[in-house]
Each structure stands twice: as structure tokens, then as C-alpha cells.
Amino acid sequence: MMQRPLRPEDYSLKETSPHLGGGTAGDKLTTTYDLVEQMQYLYVRVVKAKDLPPKDIVSGSLDPYVEVRLGNYKGTTRHFEKKTNPEWNQVFAFSKDRIQASTLEVLVKDKDFVKDDFVGRIFFDLTEIPKRVPPDSPLAPQWYRLEDKKGDKIKGELMLAVWMGTQADEAFSDAWHSDAATVPSDGLPNIRSKVYLTPKLWYVRVNVIEAQDLLPSDKGRFPEVFVKASVGNQALRTRISPSRSINPMWNEDLMFVAAESFEEHLVISVEDRVGPNKDEVLGKTIIPLQKVDRRLDHKPVPSRWFTMEKHVVITEGDKKKEMKFSSRIHLRICLDGGYHVLDESTHYSSDLRPTAKQLWKPSIGVLELGILNSQGLLPMKTKDGKGTTDAYCVAKYGQKWVRTRTIIDSFAPKWNEQYTWEVYDPCTVVTIGVFDNCHLHGGEKAAGTKDSRIGKVRIRLSTLETDKVYTHAYPLLVLLPSGVKKMGEVHLAVRFTCSSLLNMMHMYSQPLLPKMHYLHPLSVTQLDVLRHQATLIVSTRLSRAEPPLRKEVVEYMLDVDSHMWSMRKSKANFFRIMGVLGGAIAVGKWFNQICNWKNPLTTVLIHVLFVILVLYPELILPTVFLYLFLIGVWYYRWRPRYPPHMDTRLSHADTAHSDELDEEFDTFPTSRHPDIVRMRYDRLRSVAGRIQTVVGDLANQGERLQSLLSWRDPRATALFVLFCLVAAVVLYVTPFRLVALLAGIYLLRHPRFRHKLPSVPLNFFRRLPARTDSML
């Protein structure tokens, strides 16, 4: 069957009206799980058994296990060897949507090599099973007497709890699910929903000052000494000391990224360049990071001398004697807690707090995310001769990652899971990705396979109105070498709740990053290297969790390859700039029409206004601000009513040429050309990538100017419009000459009265949203 071509509306956002909470306003569920649709489950908790009759006539023993049957679905507990009083404490969950039986059957069986023996059973009528909704306490299990196949009571009792509940039940995450009955037991950990935490990252600053009493092997030459420092797989080196002596000086900073609990040590070695590609180690020391000073501000920590040992072999006659020679190195080492360690793209940051908890400010609100379902997913792999998809969602905000359970073999999976994050800054982004699980079999069968990307969504919190529930179906778009492809839709419910409107408005006057980024800024090259190391640490740590959040998932969510050169992205950024400049061009055309008397009435009014402003120049500024205020109020009716989404037209994904896509998906280094051309081509891509970033940043500034009055960020526009009104009123009553004098004196003020931190207007401007959120 041929798939119909996609229309432009297929790539757009769709507003929906799901039945959130599944209850009335007074229902308890609506206060705890109110951003998802209610899903009913039959829960069976098998606790333990006692006095079970032995079935093995020879040994008089029993290897018991429990089988829970509901129609065609069957779940089993683990079995115990030779035990008549076993304890299982396992929970089984059966989706109500798939229940086709009227009775629940719980059987106790004896494990055997040939055929398992029947011990006893218990029946439950589904119409008699009680309902339980959190925060009610868990249902107390009860003892039930076993029956034989005829229905007569026999020896042995089984402790059970059976109830009807929802996905909000505490037992839900650890239960065996009937939906995953086909998954082998070794693959079950890979389908559970889980919460992960990013390791706490620190910048390690090593200030290499000097060294003393070095012992080079060739004493007849001036040593070319440099210091090499490494933390884990990160290695940096200083320049060769200009003072070519055995007491060299450097005074150079080296920066690393380290994660608590600091399993890797800082290794410092002083080396001498004795020949081309040949270095001799003159001394080495290992410093545990746990013992390094932590600083919260720009004040330098005390420097220390560290002893470096070198093993020297001395020949005395026919004997060789090994001696230890110690030299010293002067270092200033600290863990910089005043910076925010960037592990995400700066355009899509979900957390901007410094590393040190002492510098954190109180939270300003709560982000609640309901991951409802997906529709129209495409088959991602082939199983038993047919296409299938085993989808799960990952959401990342701040240090908290969440992964939903995997829905087996479904192109329209329903998760209905709800998660919550504390918000410390409204100008942050939550990222939601959908993936296909390729590790259902676990262990060796899944080795080498990677979870496939289905698509992702970014939502900037500042574009959301407070206390409003947004329910939209977002298109899942992936760019492939063949072009942009819609993989389906993901249905989300989002709510941003503000604890204090005043605190949140105050955030718009604060610097976006912690103070240390402005007092002691890191270079762009340093930040790129450090971000690469941070993402590597995060992906490695999360992939070592159990069950792992795999490296390919973490890298996709963190936009690891976003800096790579792409002709398509460069064209898209160029047209974004042209779109911003389009407003200025439109004003120029309008002025040209005024000059050419295309509309005589408008031209006469402009002449009158011009004469008034020339005669009364003090009215110019208040008139401009009043005009901006009126434009902002006028645009309020057309303010965006939905969060931003991936825009194929903005990204130029739907018009990209096949050759451009081939270049974008080419390997790095390229595999299309001989060695010499490859080197030149890669250099061109690297330079062009920087140009692309600059062009994108220019587009960001222009789009932020546009967003002042667009109500894209409703709070920022409200603040600006209110400021325009106040400024207009103040400037109307203040003499223009006084305003000009004060403005000139302020701009020409002495450096003593200037502050290193950005000004309030600049902070406000940097927090305004650009259209990067909608870029593929």
C-alpha cells in the first residue's frame, strides 16, 4: 500500500482534548495524576503460601510457584526448591482494556522436569474485586484456602491481594505487565519506567605556576619543558616554558570536567621535549580530586607545592642501582563550583544553575509533564516477517531524566505517565524524545544493537502561560539522507505552575548564567571542548545504570552533533536573518510610498507629525514608546496559543537538495574524496560551521527583538509593554534636554562606576526566546 504524500498541515501542531484525570473535579486522582488519561489495571499481589501439601511421593518435597491466569494472559512467579512455606511478594498487572474473561484464576503448581503438578487454585469473580485509588493506603493481603479441581477445600493457604487500580498505583512500575507477556525475563528490566539523575559535574581548574629542581637526562642542553595534566581520558598540556632551565615557569590554566564521586584522579607529569615526537618524563604526581579545594567565587585558592618522583638508574661499575629523585611543582588546583557545567547546547539548556548547591536560588515553580500516547508510528524493525515498533519516551529537564515503560509491538502506544520537575529559571527547555527499544531480549542477543530515534520535541517554558494545561499532538520529525520524514505524533500534556509571579518576573533582570561566567569567562574553544567532555561523562554514567539509558539516546537528547557543518542549516539561518531584516525593509518601502504620495492622506499626516516633532523634539521619545506600546497591545490578539514545535519550513528540511543531504550525512572526516581533498574539505566544513554559528547567533538577536512585542514569551512582552507605557508617561513630563544629559553622562561614566556583570536590559534581552526552539 502506497503512503500518501505529506501535506504542510501534517508537520504542524494539533490541539487535542483528552479526558485528563479520568474523573470528576472532586476525584482524588485529579490532584495526583491529572495530566494523563486514566488507565485501569487489575492488580494481583502474590505474597506467600503456607502448609502446602508435598507432591513428590518419593522425597515428600515440593518446588512451588504460582501461576496467575486471566483469559489468554498468564503470569508466573519464580519457583522455590523444596519449600512448603515460600514467599514471593510479586505483583501482576493486567490491562483492563484487554481483559476478555470474567474470572481470575490463581494456581499453585509444583515444578517438575516432565510436567508440572497441580497443587491447588483460587477463583475470583472480576465484578467483586474492590477498587483502590491513591493516596489510599495499599490493600492488605489476605489468606485464601486452596481448592482442588472439583472445588473442594484442601490443605494449604495462599496470601493474596487483588484490586482494581490505575497507573498511579505504587505497584505499577515494578509489576509484571500482561502487555509485555512476550518479553523474556532477562529483557524485562529494559522495558520498565525509570528515573535517572545526571552525575554532578564540576570544572577542575589547574593553574600550573612553576617547577623546581628538575633533572633532565642530558645536562648539556637547555630543557624544553612542558606540563601534561590528565583526568580520565581528558589530557591537556601547557606550552613549552620560555625560561629554559631546571626551574621553569608557566603560569597557565588548564580546565577539565569531573563528576562526583571523583573516581578518576588528576595526574600531573613534567616532560622534556628531547626530540621530534619524543618526550622524557622528568617527574610525575597523582592528586585525588576528593582532596582538592572547592571554591564558590572568583577568589583564588591557596597554591601548593607537590612532590614529583622520578626513578633514575645509576650505573656503578658493573652494577645498576635505582634511585628515587624528587623535584617539586607549584600548582593552584580547585573545583570551580561557581560555573554551570554545560552538557547541553546553550540554545536548549534545561538547567543554568552553578554546580555548588550553596549558590542555588529557590525554585520559582513546577513543571508537570503528562506523556499520553503516540499515533501513527512507522515500523522501525522487522520481527517474524512483519514490521513492528516497541516505543518508549525519554524526557530530560535539569538533572532529572525520565524514561517511560516500553509498549510492545504497537504503532499507537499509550503510556499515560506523569512526571514533575522543579523549575529554577523560566528561560529553559524541556526535551522529549521517542525511541524504538531494540534491547527486549537483553544480554548477548541485544549486544551491538542501538535504540532507533523516532523523533523529539522541545518546549521552552517561557513560552507557556502559567497554570494552563497545554494538550497538543506534536509531529515527530527525523531528517534522513533521503529527506525529512514524519515518524508519527506524540501526544503531551504540559503545565507550568509558578509559585511566585514576582520572583519569576525578577528572573528576567538576572544574568542567564552564573556570575563566574562573566567575571572569569571561558573562551568559546574551551567551552566547546569542555561540553564535549561533559556529554561524554553523562552518556557513560547513564549507560552504566541498571537498566542503562543508552549512549545513543543520551547523545540524541543532548544534541551532541549540533555543531557539525550543514549546508541546509546555513541556508536556514540565512533566511532567518532575511526574515528579521524583512521588517526593516518593509518600513523602508512604506517610507518610500510616503515620499511618493501613494496615499496622500497618510503622507499629509506624516508631514504634520514631522513638523510637530521638529518644533517639539522632547515629544520624539515618548511618542516612539507610546507607539511601541500600542503595537504590543494590538498584537496581543494574535499572540501564539501553543508551544513551539519542529518547523520543517523554517529548517529548510523539506526543500533540501539530495546532494546537500548527502553532504550533511557524510562521515567526518569525509569518505567521498582522496586524502588531500578530504583534509581541505574538512577544514572548510570546520570553518563554515563557525560561520554558521555566528549567522545563527545574529538571527537569534534579531528574533529576540521581534519577540519583544510578539507575546511569544507572554511575561517578557507584558514587562516590556508595561515599561513602554511607564517610559512614555515619564518622558512626557520630563524635559528632553534633561533626559539627553542624564543618558549621555550615564553612557560616558567612569570605569569605576561600571560593573562587570551585564546590565538589567541586557539580561532581559538575552532571556527573550528566539526561534531556535523550532529548528530541526
Short mmCIF file of N, CA, C and O in Angstrom, two decimals, residues 231-301:
data_model
loop_
_atom_site.label_atom_id
_atom_site.label_comp_id
_atom_site.label_asym_id
_atom_site.label_seq_id
_atom_site.Cartn_x
_atom_site.Cartn_y
_atom_site.Cartn_z
N VAL A 231 42.82 13.95 33.40
CA VAL A 231 41.77 13.44 34.28
C VAL A 231 40.97 12.45 33.45
O VAL A 231 40.24 12.83 32.53
N GLY A 232 41.11 11.15 33.77
CA GLY A 232 40.43 10.13 32.96
C GLY A 232 40.97 10.14 31.55
O GLY A 232 42.18 10.06 31.31
N ASN A 233 40.07 10.30 30.56
CA ASN A 233 40.51 10.32 29.16
C ASN A 233 40.76 11.74 28.65
O ASN A 233 40.97 11.95 27.46
N GLN A 234 40.70 12.74 29.56
CA GLN A 234 40.99 14.13 29.18
C GLN A 234 42.46 14.41 29.44
O GLN A 234 42.95 14.18 30.55
N ALA A 235 43.13 14.95 28.46
CA ALA A 235 44.55 15.27 28.62
C ALA A 235 44.82 16.64 28.00
O ALA A 235 44.41 16.90 26.86
N LEU A 236 45.51 17.50 28.74
CA LEU A 236 45.88 18.83 28.26
C LEU A 236 47.35 19.07 28.60
O LEU A 236 47.90 18.47 29.52
N ARG A 237 47.95 20.00 27.86
CA ARG A 237 49.35 20.30 28.12
C ARG A 237 49.57 21.81 28.02
O ARG A 237 48.87 22.52 27.30
N THR A 238 50.54 22.27 28.76
CA THR A 238 50.91 23.69 28.69
C THR A 238 51.84 23.91 27.49
O THR A 238 52.28 22.96 26.84
N ARG A 239 52.14 25.17 27.24
CA ARG A 239 53.16 25.49 26.23
C ARG A 239 54.54 25.15 26.82
O ARG A 239 54.67 24.97 28.04
N ILE A 240 55.54 25.09 25.98
CA ILE A 240 56.91 24.88 26.48
C ILE A 240 57.37 26.13 27.21
O ILE A 240 57.17 27.25 26.73
N SER A 241 57.91 25.94 28.38
CA SER A 241 58.29 27.07 29.23
C SER A 241 59.31 27.96 28.52
O SER A 241 60.33 27.47 27.99
N PRO A 242 59.05 29.30 28.48
CA PRO A 242 60.03 30.19 27.86
C PRO A 242 61.35 30.27 28.62
O PRO A 242 62.40 30.53 28.04
N SER A 243 61.28 30.01 29.95
CA SER A 243 62.52 30.02 30.75
C SER A 243 63.12 28.62 30.70
O SER A 243 62.75 27.74 31.48
N ARG A 244 64.01 28.39 29.75
CA ARG A 244 64.56 27.05 29.52
C ARG A 244 65.63 26.74 30.56
O ARG A 244 66.83 26.91 30.33
N SER A 245 65.17 26.27 31.73
CA SER A 245 66.08 25.96 32.83
C SER A 245 65.48 24.80 33.62
O SER A 245 64.42 24.29 33.28
N ILE A 246 66.19 24.41 34.68
CA ILE A 246 65.67 23.32 35.51
C ILE A 246 64.64 23.84 36.51
O ILE A 246 64.09 23.07 37.28
N ASN A 247 64.39 25.16 36.49
CA ASN A 247 63.35 25.78 37.31
C ASN A 247 62.39 26.58 36.41
O ASN A 247 62.36 27.82 36.47
N PRO A 248 61.64 25.89 35.56
CA PRO A 248 60.81 26.59 34.56
C PRO A 248 59.56 27.20 35.20
O PRO A 248 59.10 26.80 36.26
N MET A 249 58.97 28.20 34.49
CA MET A 249 57.73 28.85 34.91
C MET A 249 56.74 28.84 33.75
O MET A 249 57.12 28.92 32.59
N TRP A 250 55.43 28.75 34.11
CA TRP A 250 54.37 28.73 33.07
C TRP A 250 53.24 29.72 33.41
O TRP A 250 52.85 30.50 32.59
N ASN A 251 52.67 29.61 34.58
CA ASN A 251 51.50 30.40 34.99
C ASN A 251 50.37 30.27 33.95
O ASN A 251 49.91 31.26 33.37
N GLU A 252 49.94 29.05 33.75
CA GLU A 252 48.94 28.75 32.71
C GLU A 252 47.80 27.92 33.31
O GLU A 252 48.04 27.06 34.17
N ASP A 253 46.57 28.21 32.87
CA ASP A 253 45.39 27.49 33.36
C ASP A 253 45.00 26.35 32.44
O ASP A 253 44.98 26.51 31.21
N LEU A 254 44.68 25.19 33.03
CA LEU A 254 44.13 24.04 32.30
C LEU A 254 42.79 23.69 32.94
O LEU A 254 42.67 23.67 34.16
N MET A 255 41.77 23.43 32.10
CA MET A 255 40.42 23.17 32.61
C MET A 255 39.95 21.78 32.21
O MET A 255 40.13 21.36 31.05
N PHE A 256 39.32 21.07 33.17
CA PHE A 256 38.78 19.73 32.94
C PHE A 256 37.36 19.65 33.49
O PHE A 256 36.91 20.53 34.23
N VAL A 257 36.69 18.57 33.13
CA VAL A 257 35.37 18.27 33.70
C VAL A 257 35.50 16.99 34.51
O VAL A 257 36.10 16.01 34.04
N ALA A 258 34.94 17.00 35.72
CA ALA A 258 34.96 15.80 36.57
C ALA A 258 33.59 15.62 37.19
O ALA A 258 32.84 16.58 37.38
N ALA A 259 33.24 14.38 37.45
CA ALA A 259 31.93 14.06 38.03
C ALA A 259 32.12 13.44 39.39
O ALA A 259 33.04 12.65 39.62
N GLU A 260 31.22 13.84 40.32
CA GLU A 260 31.23 13.15 41.61
C GLU A 260 30.83 11.69 41.36
O GLU A 260 30.05 11.39 40.47
N SER A 261 31.40 10.76 42.05
CA SER A 261 32.21 10.81 43.25
C SER A 261 33.70 10.81 43.00
O SER A 261 34.47 10.27 43.81
N PHE A 262 34.15 11.43 41.91
CA PHE A 262 35.56 11.63 41.61
C PHE A 262 36.36 10.33 41.65
O PHE A 262 37.32 10.18 42.40
N GLU A 263 35.94 9.39 40.81
CA GLU A 263 36.65 8.11 40.76
C GLU A 263 38.01 8.25 40.09
O GLU A 263 38.93 7.47 40.35
N GLU A 264 38.14 9.25 39.19
CA GLU A 264 39.40 9.43 38.46
C GLU A 264 40.25 10.49 39.15
O GLU A 264 39.72 11.49 39.65
N HIS A 265 41.55 10.30 39.15
CA HIS A 265 42.48 11.22 39.80
C HIS A 265 43.08 12.18 38.77
O HIS A 265 43.08 11.91 37.56
N LEU A 266 43.62 13.28 39.29
CA LEU A 266 44.36 14.22 38.45
C LEU A 266 45.82 13.77 38.40
O LEU A 266 46.46 13.61 39.45
N VAL A 267 46.31 13.53 37.21
CA VAL A 267 47.70 13.07 37.03
C VAL A 267 48.50 14.20 36.38
O VAL A 267 48.15 14.68 35.29
N ILE A 268 49.56 14.64 37.07
CA ILE A 268 50.41 15.73 36.58
C ILE A 268 51.79 15.16 36.28
O ILE A 268 52.38 14.49 37.13
N SER A 269 52.28 15.43 35.09
CA SER A 269 53.65 15.00 34.75
C SER A 269 54.38 16.14 34.05
O SER A 269 53.79 16.87 33.25
N VAL A 270 55.65 16.31 34.40
CA VAL A 270 56.51 17.30 33.74
C VAL A 270 57.37 16.55 32.74
O VAL A 270 58.02 15.56 33.09
N GLU A 271 57.34 17.03 31.48
CA GLU A 271 58.06 16.31 30.42
C GLU A 271 58.99 17.24 29.66
O GLU A 271 58.73 18.45 29.58
N ASP A 272 60.03 16.63 29.11
CA ASP A 272 61.04 17.37 28.36
C ASP A 272 61.01 16.91 26.91
O ASP A 272 61.07 15.70 26.63
N ARG A 273 60.89 17.87 25.97
CA ARG A 273 60.88 17.54 24.55
C ARG A 273 62.34 17.34 24.12
O ARG A 273 63.06 18.30 23.83
N VAL A 274 62.80 16.08 24.10
CA VAL A 274 64.20 15.79 23.78
C VAL A 274 64.42 15.58 22.30
O VAL A 274 65.56 15.55 21.83
N GLY A 275 63.34 15.42 21.54
CA GLY A 275 63.46 15.23 20.09
C GLY A 275 62.09 15.27 19.46
O GLY A 275 61.06 15.34 20.15
N PRO A 276 62.03 15.22 18.13
CA PRO A 276 60.72 15.22 17.45
C PRO A 276 59.89 14.00 17.88
O PRO A 276 60.36 12.85 17.78
N ASN A 277 58.69 14.27 18.39
CA ASN A 277 57.78 13.22 18.86
C ASN A 277 58.39 12.33 19.93
O ASN A 277 58.05 11.15 20.06
N LYS A 278 59.35 12.89 20.68
CA LYS A 278 59.97 12.12 21.75
C LYS A 278 60.04 12.98 23.00
O LYS A 278 60.70 14.03 22.99
N ASP A 279 59.34 12.53 24.05
CA ASP A 279 59.29 13.29 25.30
C ASP A 279 59.80 12.42 26.44
O ASP A 279 59.51 11.22 26.50
N GLU A 280 60.53 13.04 27.34
CA GLU A 280 61.05 12.33 28.51
C GLU A 280 60.35 12.85 29.76
O GLU A 280 60.26 14.06 29.98
N VAL A 281 59.85 11.93 30.58
CA VAL A 281 59.16 12.30 31.82
C VAL A 281 60.19 12.64 32.88
O VAL A 281 61.04 11.83 33.22
N LEU A 282 60.08 13.87 33.41
CA LEU A 282 61.02 14.33 34.44
C LEU A 282 60.44 14.19 35.84
O LEU A 282 61.16 14.33 36.82
N GLY A 283 59.17 13.94 35.95
CA GLY A 283 58.54 13.77 37.26
C GLY A 283 57.04 13.64 37.11
O GLY A 283 56.44 14.10 36.12
N LYS A 284 56.45 12.98 38.08
CA LYS A 284 55.02 12.69 37.97
C LYS A 284 54.41 12.66 39.36
O LYS A 284 55.04 12.21 40.33
N THR A 285 53.16 13.17 39.47
CA THR A 285 52.44 13.11 40.74
C THR A 285 50.96 12.86 40.47
O THR A 285 50.43 13.30 39.45
N ILE A 286 50.31 12.17 41.40
CA ILE A 286 48.88 11.85 41.28
C ILE A 286 48.15 12.52 42.44
O ILE A 286 48.53 12.35 43.60
N ILE A 287 47.11 13.30 42.10
CA ILE A 287 46.39 14.08 43.11
C ILE A 287 44.93 13.64 43.13
O ILE A 287 44.22 13.79 42.12
N PRO A 288 44.43 13.06 44.23
CA PRO A 288 43.00 12.70 44.32
C PRO A 288 42.12 13.95 44.32
O PRO A 288 42.37 14.90 45.05
N LEU A 289 41.08 13.95 43.49
CA LEU A 289 40.21 15.12 43.38
C LEU A 289 39.36 15.33 44.64
O LEU A 289 38.88 16.44 44.88
N GLN A 290 39.16 14.26 45.43
CA GLN A 290 38.38 14.43 46.66
C GLN A 290 39.04 15.40 47.63
O GLN A 290 38.38 16.04 48.45
N LYS A 291 40.39 15.53 47.54
CA LYS A 291 41.13 16.37 48.48
C LYS A 291 41.37 17.78 47.94
O LYS A 291 42.02 18.58 48.60
N VAL A 292 40.85 18.06 46.75
CA VAL A 292 41.09 19.37 46.13
C VAL A 292 40.12 20.39 46.71
O VAL A 292 38.94 20.08 46.98
N ASP A 293 40.58 21.63 46.90
CA ASP A 293 39.74 22.71 47.44
C ASP A 293 38.60 23.04 46.47
O ASP A 293 38.77 22.98 45.24
N ARG A 294 37.45 23.40 47.04
CA ARG A 294 36.30 23.82 46.24
C ARG A 294 36.09 25.32 46.46
O ARG A 294 36.03 25.76 47.60
N ARG A 295 35.93 26.06 45.37
CA ARG A 295 35.67 27.49 45.53
C ARG A 295 34.33 27.85 44.89
O ARG A 295 33.91 27.26 43.90
N LEU A 296 33.68 28.87 45.48
CA LEU A 296 32.36 29.27 45.03
C LEU A 296 32.37 30.61 44.31
O LEU A 296 31.37 30.99 43.71
N ASP A 297 33.52 31.34 44.38
CA ASP A 297 33.59 32.66 43.75
C ASP A 297 34.91 32.78 43.00
O ASP A 297 35.59 31.80 42.74
N HIS A 298 35.29 34.04 42.69
CA HIS A 298 36.49 34.27 41.89
C HIS A 298 37.76 34.40 42.73
O HIS A 298 38.85 34.57 42.17
N LYS A 299 37.64 34.32 44.05
CA LYS A 299 38.83 34.47 44.90
C LYS A 299 39.75 33.26 44.74
O LYS A 299 39.29 32.12 44.85
N PRO A 300 41.04 33.49 44.49
CA PRO A 300 41.95 32.34 44.26
C PRO A 300 42.16 31.51 45.52
O PRO A 300 42.20 32.03 46.63
N VAL A 301 42.28 30.21 45.33
CA VAL A 301 42.57 29.31 46.46
C VAL A 301 44.08 29.30 46.70
O VAL A 301 44.86 29.66 45.81
#
